[in-house]
């Protein structure tokens, strides 16, 4: 009997499934999330599988059916109904606040390119660019867009340990002048 390997450090659902690593089937929980709600905030400790869960959800909504064969969700999912997915990750180190903006713009540009959309002027602010991307993806596909945000807290946690980047005053300054 051959033993499967543990997917230590692997956050890519396709790699885990295609290379036959051990995988704990979380698709019944994903199915419940999809059927019972619309917006979720998942807060779990670091290194607890959030990125793998988001990658699994992304693969599911993109209709990557072969990866889900043998899993609980497979017979309950409409594999013909794919959805565009926007997955943003803040899981890198940012030395300056403008690095975050540049990274978001880069991620949005890659998503536009992968979807075959004309890129928006990179000078546009990220909130407007994200709004435009969501509109264009929905308009192109006629489907709701799935938005996944990973490592949302990393820039904040990094700044908290760096006094030069972390604000020391009140987040809402009020002037009495």
Coordinates of C-alpha atoms in Angstrom, one line a residue, residues 5-155:
X5 CA 2.2 12.6 0.8
X6 CA 1.1 15.4 3.1
X7 CA 0.7 18.7 1.2
X8 CA 2.8 20.7 3.6
X9 CA 3.1 24.3 2.4
X10 CA 1.0 23.7 -0.8
X11 CA -1.9 26.1 -1.1
X12 CA -2.8 25.1 -4.7
X13 CA -5.9 23.0 -4.9
X14 CA -5.0 21.7 -8.4
X15 CA -1.6 20.5 -7.4
X16 CA -2.9 18.7 -4.3
X17 CA -5.6 16.9 -6.3
X18 CA -3.6 16.2 -9.5
X19 CA -0.5 15.0 -7.7
X20 CA -2.5 12.8 -5.3
X21 CA -1.6 14.4 -1.9
X22 CA -3.8 13.8 1.1
X23 CA -6.8 16.2 1.0
X24 CA -9.5 16.6 3.6
X25 CA -12.7 17.2 1.7
X26 CA -14.1 20.6 2.7
X27 CA -16.5 20.8 -0.2
X28 CA -19.6 20.0 2.0
X29 CA -18.8 23.1 4.0
X30 CA -18.2 25.1 0.8
X31 CA -21.5 23.9 -0.6
X32 CA -23.2 25.1 2.6
X33 CA -21.5 28.5 2.4
X34 CA -22.6 28.9 -1.2
X35 CA -26.2 27.8 -0.6
X36 CA -26.8 29.7 2.6
X37 CA -25.2 33.1 2.2
X38 CA -23.6 35.7 0.1
X39 CA -20.8 37.4 2.0
X40 CA -18.4 35.8 4.4
X41 CA -15.4 36.9 6.5
X42 CA -13.3 33.9 7.5
X43 CA -11.0 34.6 10.4
X44 CA -8.7 31.7 11.3
X45 CA -5.1 31.6 12.5
X46 CA -2.2 31.9 10.1
X47 CA -1.2 28.6 8.4
X48 CA -4.7 27.2 8.9
X49 CA -5.7 26.6 5.3
X50 CA -7.5 29.8 4.3
X51 CA -5.5 30.2 1.1
X52 CA -6.1 26.6 0.1
X53 CA -9.8 27.0 0.9
X54 CA -10.0 30.1 -1.3
X55 CA -8.2 28.3 -4.1
X56 CA -10.7 25.5 -3.9
X57 CA -13.6 27.9 -4.1
X58 CA -12.0 29.6 -7.1
X59 CA -11.6 26.2 -8.9
X60 CA -15.1 25.3 -8.1
X61 CA -16.7 28.5 -9.5
X62 CA -14.4 28.3 -12.6
X63 CA -15.9 24.9 -13.2
X64 CA -12.7 22.8 -13.0
X65 CA -14.8 19.7 -12.7
X66 CA -12.1 17.1 -13.0
X67 CA -10.4 18.3 -9.8
X68 CA -13.7 17.6 -7.8
X69 CA -14.3 14.1 -9.0
X70 CA -14.7 11.9 -5.9
X71 CA -15.4 14.8 -3.6
X72 CA -18.7 15.4 -1.9
X73 CA -19.7 18.4 -3.9
X74 CA -19.2 16.8 -7.3
X75 CA -22.7 15.4 -7.9
X76 CA -24.4 18.6 -6.5
X77 CA -22.7 21.2 -8.6
X78 CA -23.8 22.6 -12.0
X79 CA -20.5 22.3 -13.8
X80 CA -21.8 24.1 -16.9
X81 CA -22.4 27.3 -14.9
X82 CA -19.0 28.9 -14.5
X83 CA -18.4 32.3 -12.9
X84 CA -15.7 34.8 -13.3
X85 CA -13.5 34.9 -10.2
X86 CA -11.5 37.9 -9.0
X87 CA -9.0 36.7 -6.4
X88 CA -6.8 39.3 -4.8
X89 CA -4.0 38.6 -2.3
X90 CA -2.2 40.9 0.0
X91 CA 0.3 38.2 1.1
X92 CA 3.6 39.9 0.3
X93 CA 5.7 42.5 2.1
X94 CA 5.0 46.1 1.4
X95 CA 7.7 48.6 2.3
X96 CA 5.6 51.7 1.5
X97 CA 1.8 52.3 1.4
X98 CA 2.0 53.0 -2.4
X99 CA 3.4 49.5 -2.9
X100 CA 0.0 48.2 -1.9
X101 CA -1.7 50.3 -4.6
X102 CA 0.8 49.2 -7.2
X103 CA 0.4 45.5 -6.3
X104 CA -3.4 45.8 -6.5
X105 CA -3.1 47.5 -9.9
X106 CA -0.8 44.7 -11.1
X107 CA -3.2 41.9 -9.9
X108 CA -6.2 43.7 -11.5
X109 CA -4.2 44.0 -14.8
X110 CA -3.4 40.2 -14.7
X111 CA -7.0 39.4 -14.1
X112 CA -8.1 41.7 -17.0
X113 CA -5.5 40.0 -19.3
X114 CA -6.6 36.5 -18.3
X115 CA -10.2 37.4 -19.0
X116 CA -9.4 38.9 -22.4
X117 CA -10.4 42.4 -21.3
X118 CA -8.7 45.6 -22.5
X119 CA -6.7 46.9 -19.6
X120 CA -7.9 50.0 -17.8
X121 CA -5.4 52.9 -17.6
X122 CA -3.1 51.9 -14.8
X123 CA -3.3 55.5 -13.4
X124 CA -6.9 54.9 -12.4
X125 CA -7.3 54.4 -8.6
X126 CA -7.7 50.8 -7.6
X127 CA -11.2 51.1 -6.2
X128 CA -12.5 52.5 -9.5
X129 CA -10.5 49.9 -11.5
X130 CA -11.9 47.1 -9.4
X131 CA -15.4 48.4 -9.9
X132 CA -14.8 48.6 -13.7
X133 CA -13.4 45.1 -13.8
X134 CA -16.4 43.7 -11.9
X135 CA -18.8 45.4 -14.2
X136 CA -16.9 44.3 -17.4
X137 CA -16.6 40.7 -16.2
X138 CA -20.3 40.5 -15.4
X139 CA -21.3 42.2 -18.7
X140 CA -19.0 39.9 -20.7
X141 CA -20.2 36.6 -19.0
X142 CA -23.7 37.5 -17.8
X143 CA -22.8 35.8 -14.5
X144 CA -22.2 37.1 -11.0
X145 CA -18.6 37.7 -10.2
X146 CA -17.0 35.8 -7.3
X147 CA -14.6 38.0 -5.3
X148 CA -12.0 36.3 -3.0
X149 CA -9.6 38.3 -0.9
X150 CA -6.7 36.5 0.7
X151 CA -4.2 37.8 3.3
X152 CA -6.2 40.9 3.8
X153 CA -4.6 41.6 7.2
X154 CA -0.9 41.1 6.2
X155 CA -0.1 44.8 5.4

